[in-house]
Amino acid sequence: MAGLFQRALRLRTALRCLYDYSTLSRSTATLSPVDFHRPFLTCSSEQVLASTRKLHAGAEGSKVSPSAAPERLPFCRVTEEDLAFFRKILPGRTIVDPDLVEPSNVDWLKSVRGSSEVLLRPQTTEEVSQILRWMVTKSTERCLSSHQTFSHVLFSSYSYCNSRNLAVNPQGGNTGLVGGSVPVYDEIILSTSLMNKILNFDSISGVLTCQAGCVLENLSFYLEERDYIMPLDLGAKGSCQIGGNVATNAGGLRLLRYGSLHGTVLGLELVLADGQVLDCLSTLRKDNTGYDLKQLFIGSEGTLGVITAVSILCPRKPKSVNVVFLGCETFEQLLKTFQLCKGMLGEILSAFEFLDSECMRLLNTHLKLPNPISDCPFYIVIETSGSDPTHDAQKLHNFLEDAMTSSLVSDGTVATEEAKIKALWSLRERVTEALTHDGFTYKYDISLPVERIYQLVTDMRKHLGNQAKSVVGYGHVGDGNLHLNVTSPSKDPALLAAIEPFVYEWTASCRGSISAEHGLGLKKRNYIYYSKQSQAVALMGNIKAMLDPKGILNPYKTLPDNLKQ
Amino acid sequence: MAGLFQRALRLRTALRCLYDYSTLSRSTATLSPVDFHRPFLTCSSEQVLASTRKLHAGAEGSKVSPSAAPERLPFCRVTEEDLAFFRKILPGRTIVDPDLVEPSNVDWLKSVRGSSEVLLRPQTTEEVSQILRWMVTKSTERCLSSHQTFSHVLFSSYSYCNSRNLAVNPQGGNTGLVGGSVPVYDEIILSTSLMNKILNFDSISGVLTCQAGCVLENLSFYLEERDYIMPLDLGAKGSCQIGGNVATNAGGLRLLRYGSLHGTVLGLELVLADGQVLDCLSTLRKDNTGYDLKQLFIGSEGTLGVITAVSILCPRKPKSVNVVFLGCETFEQLLKTFQLCKGMLGEILSAFEFLDSECMRLLNTHLKLPNPISDCPFYIVIETSGSDPTHDAQKLHNFLEDAMTSSLVSDGTVATEEAKIKALWSLRERVTEALTHDGFTYKYDISLPVERIYQLVTDMRKHLGNQAKSVVGYGHVGDGNLHLNVTSPSKDPALLAAIEPFVYEWTASCRGSISAEHGLGLKKRNYIYYSKQSQAVALMGNIKAMLDPKGILNPYKTLPDNLKQ
């Protein structure tokens, strides 16, 4: 036992240089969009539109990719009358300056770009309601008076306004990875960034109620001062907003311990497509009065309603947190380590993440992050959090001893101080950033039975041969969630054609999910059938048609193009 | 510290006689329906129907209670042709013998009674699908050919078949408390009792997949042999079925630790009203491909679809379980004990339940269960479960020392052996049973902000004065869930009028829920507006109309009578 800790201590010396990077916060270092190139800034809107289509369709593609945007639907275009109305209700917060709108038109990966000319920044639910009400009534009235007869309205039922309304792109922190958070064409961007008030925190129950635009990290700081934590944590936490987290059913690093947002979100306030405010903002842990409507909106990517407020159950802040970084020779050993870990760390296990040696190479090469242990094919990040530092240390000690004496792990290091913990975490969290420096990245976010998750990486490497620059795998072992990434010096349609649909077919053959936590957004919407039965997708379409009959909320996202609505 | 344990030891001697009751399993003692009176068994179906209406309406009531059943909707009546079809697909499992159908017509509380003449016992999803498909097609065709013209069908849209179909009452273990699990009139009972196969258990991920009719306790036994447990536990576990648990979003005793079924259920297979099989039976922990449809059905009380299979994430079996039974002088002290407990027991806390001295009196009087500690106004049951017996005992020790030295608790006893743990648990779990011996019981299942939960009991006592025989409070402090029960020597409309709507108005004034975990069923459907905004209820109606346009699934339940569908 003592030997193990001596070994761990010895290994800690190797971490010294790593600690130099600890000032790079895991939350802000990865997602600041300030360095975007803005090649379209000086273009006219027609040029932007043309470029957008090209970008969406894959500039070099000979055939249209399923992830390409469909044709623009015949929504209204914004008029001066609309702007006058918006300016009246949002004075100083109706943004039309192209330079100021631009960052909201482009996603963090710079992979998709819309051409919206209007960014609205409401501060209250009532303002969101007024905006949407305007879009479905006033603008409709105008369109109707100029274009349609009453008989048109009477006989074309649900769809009569589809071609006559303004479309809306609800936007939180714009940190999504599937093109769900930016407009595709000229949809009005409805940003929740100024809806950033904490409404209430009950220190007895641990229930936090806040507006949708609160940044996740700010909520974490607020709670930590009150001896609580948020039940979710993401690399994007410095930018992402809780409303966006809920709208995309964000998973992240604490899901293993605290479960998904379907369990921790207690209430939502929403504005529906017609401007109606749906108050499901319960703060109760239990409420079985009718259908749990809020669940429908968790993970619906802003296509069913705009989330304006959230109440969420927060766990107590752990009194002790430890992070261990381990190396394994095989993925089988890694899985055995996971099983051992679940048994021996039990209730204090809060994360079990992995990265492969290719990830480590990219971290070394592009971010100059050194490997704190000796080179291994696989690395594990384990986090424990508990209420008694002595007990936690002892559990961890026992586990490490077992793991090392049984040769499941070949090397490792332990961190208990905050700065060191952050440094170890950054090895896992900054893989995404390292990949952006490696070239154009094809990203896949796959759920699989846990024993299969690395097989996909191995098979993909074999399948691609030397077509790809790097093929890397990392992710949340505890949740059966693999992030498979393939890089290339530049966009490469031939490479893409080799990856897809191979990756989706492989996943479907194991009844996996082609999007574990990123959602479908624009990019993956047409791949939904790989993971969902056609009857289920048809039912989703019915729900969309019921809640947003005019299809104005985040069009072109989540649902496939071939769906009848 | 040693003093505390000596004190606890001394108190254990008081438990000796209690252990004699440990053979009364907490799971089977409370919910066996074998002793039902069957006053209607020899009646004709007309007499049954008349009696049913009277019972639902409140026999002695001068005006119709909101919990009374509405008029029978014009569903078809079962014909010989229907029976021939059912017998063909369910040979020997189409039950029409009134003696055999009877237990499924009456709820466990004997408070509501239907008059169904047919009980179907399918074994497979395909059989359920065939049954429902028959009901919406064959029986419709027959009705249409005899009663309706084609133009009727064409022009009355959604509602054209409402008056021409057979209605269905999906039934699991029939342990519900709000009249949701039995027919109201002559709905065909579709029992899942023979759908009791375990389909798969993945010992790496802990995901169990099984048919809907598996009895909760059987699943627990199965899992415990494999070092896992179910994430939910109820007093009714010896009878209730997992499908019914999911359909009612059952809460129970482990919710504090493992969260609600919205978080732990990973997949559902359902048969929709038209017989279509909806396969959402994922076993993945994460899947963000489109809307999470299964969530809609969790807690929908069989009104949107019939659950035929469930996959659920199961926690590891804890290596150590301890139960403490404590006494407090005031509810304020009890709440402070809860706060202390959350902080000191942290991740090993798995239940924090309470009962008041009136509950203890009923346990003593009706079930001869003695109080294991000295008399106190309030009693707490705390359960810990963890992975290290030594650590758990030490955490518990430290907590108890703090709680007793700060005079938060005035007496207590500890159990670590299984039989003793069961005996202590039975004090909490058998309150429901004790109440049934005390007289006619008016039951309320309320969610409130945790600091308000006992105020309602106190206010109710003041409000009722000597009108009631007993007014008792118990429940899940950790979840803010109060079970308020009022007994009377017999049914008493005047007492009921004094309780309702007082209890609902009181609850609504705190933004509480008038049904925390029991659901709305038949009895509470019309009270939904006390906890849900009218727009939300209207949206529920739209969802019902979309999924079950003919309204054949569990009619008269969950949604209020005045809702347009």
Short mmCIF file of C-alpha atoms in Angstrom, two decimals, chain A residues 156-542:
data_model
loop_
_atom_site.label_atom_id
_atom_site.label_comp_id
_atom_site.label_asym_id
_atom_site.label_seq_id
_atom_site.Cartn_x
_atom_site.Cartn_y
_atom_site.Cartn_z
CA SER A 156 -55.30 25.26 -45.79
CA SER A 157 -55.60 24.61 -42.06
CA TYR A 158 -52.37 24.00 -40.10
CA SER A 159 -50.04 24.97 -42.85
CA TYR A 160 -51.65 28.22 -43.90
CA CYS A 161 -49.03 30.35 -42.25
CA ASN A 162 -45.98 28.28 -42.89
CA SER A 163 -45.01 30.45 -45.77
CA ARG A 164 -45.84 33.70 -44.08
CA ASN A 165 -43.96 33.87 -40.83
CA LEU A 166 -40.65 34.94 -39.50
CA ALA A 167 -38.39 32.13 -38.39
CA VAL A 168 -36.43 32.17 -35.14
CA ASN A 169 -33.13 30.70 -34.04
CA PRO A 170 -33.05 30.52 -30.23
CA GLN A 171 -29.44 30.82 -29.09
CA GLY A 172 -27.71 30.31 -25.74
CA GLY A 173 -23.91 30.30 -25.43
CA ASN A 174 -23.50 29.04 -29.00
CA THR A 175 -21.17 26.24 -27.98
CA GLY A 176 -23.01 23.42 -29.76
CA LEU A 177 -21.13 21.08 -32.07
CA VAL A 178 -23.84 20.03 -34.53
CA GLY A 179 -24.88 23.34 -36.04
CA GLY A 180 -28.00 23.59 -33.91
CA SER A 181 -27.27 26.92 -32.28
CA VAL A 182 -26.80 29.19 -35.30
CA PRO A 183 -29.23 30.22 -38.05
CA VAL A 184 -29.07 28.35 -41.34
CA TYR A 185 -30.36 31.25 -43.46
CA ASP A 186 -31.76 34.55 -42.21
CA GLU A 187 -33.67 33.35 -39.13
CA ILE A 188 -33.88 36.00 -36.45
CA ILE A 189 -31.46 35.14 -33.66
CA LEU A 190 -33.13 35.21 -30.27
CA SER A 191 -30.30 35.27 -27.76
CA THR A 192 -30.88 34.48 -24.10
CA SER A 193 -27.55 36.03 -23.05
CA LEU A 194 -29.14 38.93 -21.16
CA MET A 195 -31.56 36.64 -19.33
CA ASN A 196 -28.93 35.93 -16.74
CA LYS A 197 -30.57 36.46 -13.37
CA ILE A 198 -30.62 33.93 -10.59
CA LEU A 199 -34.21 33.94 -9.41
CA ASN A 200 -33.99 31.89 -6.25
CA PHE A 201 -31.89 29.38 -4.37
CA ASP A 202 -33.34 27.28 -1.59
CA SER A 203 -30.47 26.24 0.65
CA ILE A 204 -32.55 23.59 2.41
CA SER A 205 -33.65 21.67 -0.69
CA GLY A 206 -30.73 22.68 -2.92
CA VAL A 207 -33.06 23.84 -5.69
CA LEU A 208 -31.75 26.64 -7.90
CA THR A 209 -34.12 28.65 -10.10
CA CYS A 210 -32.64 30.96 -12.69
CA GLN A 211 -33.17 32.53 -16.08
CA ALA A 212 -32.10 30.51 -19.10
CA GLY A 213 -29.17 32.71 -20.03
CA CYS A 214 -27.11 32.15 -16.88
CA VAL A 215 -23.66 30.90 -17.81
CA LEU A 216 -23.01 27.46 -16.32
CA GLU A 217 -19.75 28.48 -14.70
CA ASN A 218 -21.34 31.52 -13.07
CA LEU A 219 -23.99 29.27 -11.57
CA SER A 220 -21.23 26.97 -10.31
CA PHE A 221 -19.43 29.88 -8.62
CA TYR A 222 -22.68 31.09 -7.07
CA LEU A 223 -23.49 27.64 -5.72
CA GLU A 224 -20.03 26.84 -4.45
CA GLU A 225 -20.21 29.88 -2.18
CA ARG A 226 -23.35 28.29 -0.74
CA ASP A 227 -21.87 24.83 -0.33
CA TYR A 228 -23.59 23.32 -3.38
CA ILE A 229 -22.57 22.45 -6.95
CA MET A 230 -24.31 22.18 -10.29
CA PRO A 231 -25.24 18.59 -11.21
CA LEU A 232 -23.58 19.04 -14.61
CA ASP A 233 -20.15 20.17 -15.72
CA LEU A 234 -18.86 20.66 -19.25
CA GLY A 235 -15.67 21.80 -20.93
CA ALA A 236 -17.77 24.64 -22.37
CA LYS A 237 -18.92 25.85 -18.98
CA GLY A 238 -17.33 29.28 -19.31
CA SER A 239 -19.60 30.09 -22.26
CA CYS A 240 -22.53 27.71 -22.35
CA GLN A 241 -25.83 28.70 -20.76
CA ILE A 242 -28.13 26.62 -18.64
CA GLY A 243 -31.05 27.11 -21.04
CA GLY A 244 -28.92 25.77 -23.88
CA ASN A 245 -27.72 22.93 -21.68
CA VAL A 246 -31.31 21.91 -21.04
CA ALA A 247 -32.40 22.46 -24.64
CA THR A 248 -29.64 20.12 -25.80
CA ASN A 249 -29.84 17.74 -22.82
CA ALA A 250 -26.14 18.29 -22.21
CA GLY A 251 -24.34 15.36 -20.63
CA GLY A 252 -20.82 16.18 -19.60
CA LEU A 253 -18.55 15.05 -16.85
CA ARG A 254 -20.84 14.54 -13.88
CA LEU A 255 -23.57 12.51 -15.55
CA LEU A 256 -22.10 9.28 -14.21
CA ARG A 257 -22.71 10.52 -10.67
CA TYR A 258 -25.72 12.81 -10.79
CA GLY A 259 -27.61 11.46 -13.80
CA SER A 260 -29.09 13.25 -16.79
CA LEU A 261 -31.00 16.52 -16.88
CA HIS A 262 -34.20 14.51 -17.30
CA GLY A 263 -33.75 13.63 -13.64
CA THR A 264 -32.21 16.79 -12.19
CA VAL A 265 -34.25 19.49 -13.93
CA LEU A 266 -37.33 20.02 -11.77
CA GLY A 267 -39.02 22.75 -13.72
CA LEU A 268 -38.95 24.81 -16.89
CA GLU A 269 -40.58 28.00 -18.02
CA LEU A 270 -41.04 28.12 -21.78
CA VAL A 271 -42.39 30.37 -24.45
CA LEU A 272 -44.18 28.39 -27.11
CA ALA A 273 -44.14 29.17 -30.81
CA ASP A 274 -47.33 31.25 -30.53
CA GLY A 275 -45.92 33.37 -27.71
CA GLN A 276 -47.81 31.58 -24.98
CA VAL A 277 -45.87 31.22 -21.72
CA LEU A 278 -45.90 27.64 -20.45
CA ASP A 279 -45.21 27.68 -16.74
CA CYS A 280 -43.82 24.31 -15.67
CA LEU A 281 -41.34 26.01 -13.34
CA SER A 282 -41.94 23.69 -10.41
CA THR A 283 -39.30 23.50 -7.71
CA LEU A 284 -40.72 20.29 -6.31
CA ARG A 285 -38.80 17.07 -6.35
CA LYS A 286 -41.98 15.08 -6.93
CA ASP A 287 -45.07 16.07 -8.87
CA ASN A 288 -47.31 13.50 -10.53
CA THR A 289 -50.16 15.76 -11.59
CA GLY A 290 -50.56 14.87 -15.25
CA TYR A 291 -47.98 14.41 -17.99
CA ASP A 292 -44.49 15.71 -17.30
CA LEU A 293 -44.51 18.24 -20.13
CA LYS A 294 -41.14 19.77 -19.40
CA GLN A 295 -39.46 16.50 -20.38
CA LEU A 296 -40.49 17.03 -24.01
CA PHE A 297 -38.43 20.20 -24.19
CA ILE A 298 -35.28 18.75 -22.62
CA GLY A 299 -33.14 17.87 -25.61
CA SER A 300 -35.49 19.32 -28.23
CA GLU A 301 -32.84 21.82 -29.39
CA GLY A 302 -35.12 24.84 -29.36
CA THR A 303 -37.46 23.35 -31.95
CA LEU A 304 -40.49 23.06 -29.67
CA GLY A 305 -40.25 26.15 -27.49
CA VAL A 306 -37.85 28.71 -26.07
CA ILE A 307 -36.67 27.88 -22.56
CA THR A 308 -36.73 31.05 -20.47
CA ALA A 309 -36.13 29.73 -16.95
CA VAL A 310 -34.93 26.56 -15.30
CA SER A 311 -35.14 25.06 -11.83
CA ILE A 312 -32.64 22.37 -11.07
CA LEU A 313 -31.77 20.14 -8.12
CA CYS A 314 -28.19 20.75 -6.99
CA PRO A 315 -26.05 18.35 -4.98
CA ARG A 316 -24.08 19.39 -1.90
CA LYS A 317 -20.53 20.48 -2.58
CA PRO A 318 -18.28 17.52 -1.84
CA LYS A 319 -15.85 18.03 1.03
CA SER A 320 -13.17 16.09 -0.75
CA VAL A 321 -12.29 15.70 -4.43
CA ASN A 322 -9.52 13.50 -5.79
CA VAL A 323 -8.41 12.93 -9.34
CA VAL A 324 -6.33 10.02 -10.55
CA PHE A 325 -4.65 9.76 -13.94
CA LEU A 326 -3.82 6.18 -14.91
CA GLY A 327 -2.32 4.34 -17.85
CA CYS A 328 -3.48 0.97 -19.25
CA GLU A 329 -1.94 -1.34 -21.81
CA THR A 330 -5.19 -2.54 -23.36
CA PHE A 331 -8.79 -1.37 -23.57
CA GLU A 332 -9.84 -4.63 -21.97
CA GLN A 333 -7.74 -3.76 -18.93
CA LEU A 334 -9.32 -0.31 -18.93
CA LEU A 335 -12.78 -1.89 -18.80
CA LYS A 336 -11.73 -4.20 -15.99
CA THR A 337 -10.40 -1.17 -14.15
CA PHE A 338 -13.81 0.46 -14.59
CA GLN A 339 -15.55 -2.57 -13.09
CA LEU A 340 -13.14 -2.67 -10.16
CA CYS A 341 -13.58 1.05 -9.68
CA LYS A 342 -17.39 0.87 -9.60
CA GLY A 343 -17.19 -1.80 -6.93
CA MET A 344 -14.49 -0.27 -4.74
CA LEU A 345 -15.17 3.45 -5.10
CA GLY A 346 -18.93 2.97 -5.21
CA GLU A 347 -20.81 6.06 -4.13
CA ILE A 348 -17.82 8.41 -4.31
CA LEU A 349 -17.02 7.73 -7.99
CA SER A 350 -17.93 10.88 -9.90
CA ALA A 351 -16.19 10.47 -13.27
CA PHE A 352 -14.48 7.75 -15.29
CA GLU A 353 -13.12 9.22 -18.52
CA PHE A 354 -10.60 8.00 -21.05
CA LEU A 355 -8.34 9.15 -23.87
CA ASP A 356 -6.12 7.16 -26.16
CA SER A 357 -2.44 7.63 -26.97
CA GLU A 358 -3.32 9.53 -30.15
CA CYS A 359 -5.11 12.14 -28.03
CA MET A 360 -2.04 12.41 -25.82
CA ARG A 361 0.13 12.93 -28.89
CA LEU A 362 -2.09 15.81 -30.04
CA LEU A 363 -2.08 17.38 -26.55
CA ASN A 364 1.74 17.20 -26.54
CA THR A 365 2.14 18.44 -30.10
CA HIS A 366 -0.42 21.23 -30.34
CA LEU A 367 -0.91 22.41 -26.76
CA LYS A 368 2.48 21.45 -25.30
CA LEU A 369 0.77 19.59 -22.49
CA PRO A 370 3.17 16.91 -21.27
CA ASN A 371 2.13 13.40 -20.32
CA PRO A 372 2.28 13.21 -16.50
CA ILE A 373 2.92 9.47 -16.58
CA SER A 374 4.81 7.06 -18.83
CA ASP A 375 3.51 6.43 -22.32
CA CYS A 376 0.61 3.98 -22.52
CA PRO A 377 -1.95 3.09 -25.18
CA PHE A 378 -4.82 4.26 -22.94
CA TYR A 379 -5.25 6.83 -20.19
CA ILE A 380 -7.98 7.07 -17.59
CA VAL A 381 -9.15 10.07 -15.57
CA ILE A 382 -11.01 9.02 -12.43
CA GLU A 383 -12.60 11.57 -10.12
CA THR A 384 -13.97 10.85 -6.68
CA SER A 385 -16.01 13.26 -4.62
CA GLY A 386 -17.28 12.61 -1.15
CA SER A 387 -18.10 13.94 2.28
CA ASP A 388 -15.10 12.61 4.22
CA PRO A 389 -11.54 13.21 2.96
CA THR A 390 -10.06 10.41 5.05
CA HIS A 391 -12.60 7.84 3.91
CA ASP A 392 -12.26 8.92 0.29
CA ALA A 393 -8.47 8.73 0.38
CA GLN A 394 -8.66 5.28 1.91
CA LYS A 395 -11.12 3.99 -0.68
CA LEU A 396 -8.97 5.41 -3.44
CA HIS A 397 -5.85 3.94 -1.91
CA ASN A 398 -7.42 0.48 -1.71
CA PHE A 399 -8.65 0.70 -5.27
CA LEU A 400 -5.27 1.84 -6.63
CA GLU A 401 -3.50 -0.90 -4.75
CA ASP A 402 -5.82 -3.53 -6.21
CA ALA A 403 -5.59 -2.06 -9.71
CA MET A 404 -1.79 -1.95 -9.67
CA THR A 405 -1.11 -5.25 -7.95
CA SER A 406 -3.43 -6.99 -10.40
CA SER A 407 -1.57 -5.22 -13.24
CA LEU A 408 -4.72 -3.63 -14.61
CA VAL A 409 -2.97 -0.29 -14.71
CA SER A 410 0.68 0.19 -15.51
CA ASP A 411 1.28 3.72 -14.27
CA GLY A 412 -0.55 6.57 -12.59
CA THR A 413 -0.59 9.76 -10.55
CA VAL A 414 -2.94 11.27 -8.01
CA ALA A 415 -4.07 14.86 -7.40
CA THR A 416 -5.91 16.24 -4.39
CA GLU A 417 -5.20 19.98 -4.65
CA GLU A 418 -7.43 22.11 -6.83
CA ALA A 419 -4.76 23.40 -9.21
CA LYS A 420 -3.39 19.91 -9.76
CA ILE A 421 -6.85 18.51 -10.21
CA LYS A 422 -7.52 21.12 -12.89
CA ALA A 423 -4.25 20.30 -14.61
CA LEU A 424 -5.08 16.61 -14.79
CA TRP A 425 -8.61 17.37 -15.94
CA SER A 426 -7.28 19.61 -18.69
CA LEU A 427 -5.69 16.58 -20.32
CA ARG A 428 -9.15 15.20 -20.87
CA GLU A 429 -10.98 18.43 -21.48
CA ARG A 430 -8.58 20.04 -23.93
CA VAL A 431 -8.55 17.18 -26.43
CA THR A 432 -11.25 19.01 -28.42
CA GLU A 433 -9.04 22.08 -28.58
CA ALA A 434 -5.97 20.06 -29.59
CA LEU A 435 -7.97 18.52 -32.42
CA THR A 436 -8.86 21.93 -33.86
CA HIS A 437 -5.11 22.54 -34.27
CA ASP A 438 -4.59 19.22 -35.99
CA GLY A 439 -6.68 20.02 -39.05
CA PHE A 440 -10.23 19.78 -40.26
CA THR A 441 -12.03 17.52 -37.81
CA TYR A 442 -14.87 15.11 -38.49
CA LYS A 443 -16.54 14.66 -35.11
CA TYR A 444 -18.69 11.76 -33.95
CA ASP A 445 -20.39 11.43 -30.58
CA ILE A 446 -21.46 7.83 -30.20
CA SER A 447 -23.18 5.80 -27.48
CA LEU A 448 -22.41 2.11 -27.48
CA PRO A 449 -22.53 -0.82 -25.10
CA VAL A 450 -19.50 0.01 -22.98
CA GLU A 451 -17.54 -3.10 -23.97
CA ARG A 452 -17.75 -2.08 -27.65
CA ILE A 453 -16.76 1.56 -27.47
CA TYR A 454 -13.13 1.31 -28.51
CA GLN A 455 -13.71 -1.33 -31.16
CA LEU A 456 -15.22 1.40 -33.33
CA VAL A 457 -11.99 3.43 -33.17
CA THR A 458 -9.90 0.40 -34.10
CA ASP A 459 -12.22 -0.57 -36.94
CA MET A 460 -12.31 3.00 -38.22
CA ARG A 461 -8.50 3.14 -38.30
CA LYS A 462 -8.38 -0.08 -40.29
CA HIS A 463 -11.17 1.10 -42.55
CA LEU A 464 -9.55 4.46 -43.34
CA GLY A 465 -5.96 3.26 -43.66
CA ASN A 466 -3.81 6.27 -44.43
CA GLN A 467 -6.66 8.44 -45.70
CA ALA A 468 -6.92 10.26 -42.35
CA LYS A 469 -4.34 12.36 -40.55
CA SER A 470 -5.42 11.20 -37.08
CA VAL A 471 -8.14 8.92 -35.78
CA VAL A 472 -8.64 9.44 -32.05
CA GLY A 473 -10.99 8.16 -29.39
CA TYR A 474 -11.83 9.62 -25.99
CA GLY A 475 -14.91 10.08 -23.87
CA HIS A 476 -17.05 9.02 -20.98
CA VAL A 477 -16.49 5.29 -20.36
CA GLY A 478 -18.88 5.38 -17.43
CA ASP A 479 -21.70 6.46 -19.74
CA GLY A 480 -20.75 4.28 -22.74
CA ASN A 481 -20.05 7.47 -24.69
CA LEU A 482 -17.24 7.60 -27.25
CA HIS A 483 -16.02 10.77 -28.94
CA LEU A 484 -14.54 9.56 -32.20
CA ASN A 485 -12.67 12.22 -34.14
CA VAL A 486 -10.98 11.99 -37.52
CA THR A 487 -8.74 14.79 -38.75
CA SER A 488 -7.49 15.73 -42.17
CA PRO A 489 -5.23 18.56 -43.40
CA SER A 490 -8.31 20.16 -44.93
CA LYS A 491 -11.91 19.34 -45.77
CA ASP A 492 -11.86 16.07 -47.68
CA PRO A 493 -15.05 14.78 -49.31
CA ALA A 494 -13.42 11.45 -50.14
CA LEU A 495 -12.46 10.96 -46.52
CA LEU A 496 -15.96 11.96 -45.41
CA ALA A 497 -17.43 9.45 -47.84
CA ALA A 498 -15.19 6.79 -46.32
CA ILE A 499 -16.27 7.68 -42.78
CA GLU A 500 -20.00 8.04 -43.43
CA PRO A 501 -22.19 6.08 -43.49
CA PHE A 502 -19.66 3.49 -42.21
CA VAL A 503 -19.63 5.02 -38.72
CA TYR A 504 -23.43 5.21 -38.54
CA GLU A 505 -23.96 1.69 -39.86
CA TRP A 506 -21.41 0.33 -37.41
CA THR A 507 -23.18 2.14 -34.56
CA ALA A 508 -26.63 1.04 -35.65
CA SER A 509 -25.46 -2.58 -35.81
CA CYS A 510 -24.84 -2.42 -32.04
CA ARG A 511 -28.09 -0.52 -31.36
CA GLY A 512 -25.95 2.45 -30.39
CA SER A 513 -26.80 6.12 -30.65
CA ILE A 514 -25.31 8.25 -33.38
CA SER A 515 -25.53 11.24 -31.04
CA ALA A 516 -24.97 10.50 -27.39
CA GLU A 517 -24.92 14.05 -26.04
CA HIS A 518 -24.30 16.54 -28.85
CA GLY A 519 -27.79 16.35 -30.34
CA LEU A 520 -28.72 16.31 -34.03
CA GLY A 521 -28.91 20.00 -34.85
CA LEU A 522 -28.41 20.73 -38.52
CA LYS A 523 -25.57 18.34 -39.20
CA LYS A 524 -26.96 15.04 -37.96
CA ARG A 525 -30.70 15.50 -38.49
CA ASN A 526 -30.89 13.20 -41.50
CA TYR A 527 -29.05 10.40 -39.72
CA ILE A 528 -31.75 10.03 -37.07
CA TYR A 529 -33.04 6.76 -38.56
CA TYR A 530 -29.80 5.02 -37.66
CA SER A 531 -30.84 5.31 -34.02
CA LYS A 532 -34.59 5.76 -34.07
CA GLN A 533 -37.41 3.65 -35.46
CA SER A 534 -39.40 5.37 -38.23
CA GLN A 535 -42.60 5.30 -36.14
CA ALA A 536 -40.77 7.14 -33.38
CA VAL A 537 -39.51 9.78 -35.81
CA ALA A 538 -43.00 10.19 -37.24
CA LEU A 539 -44.32 10.76 -33.72
CA MET A 540 -41.64 13.40 -33.18
CA GLY A 541 -42.92 15.08 -36.32
CA ASN A 542 -46.46 15.06 -34.94
#
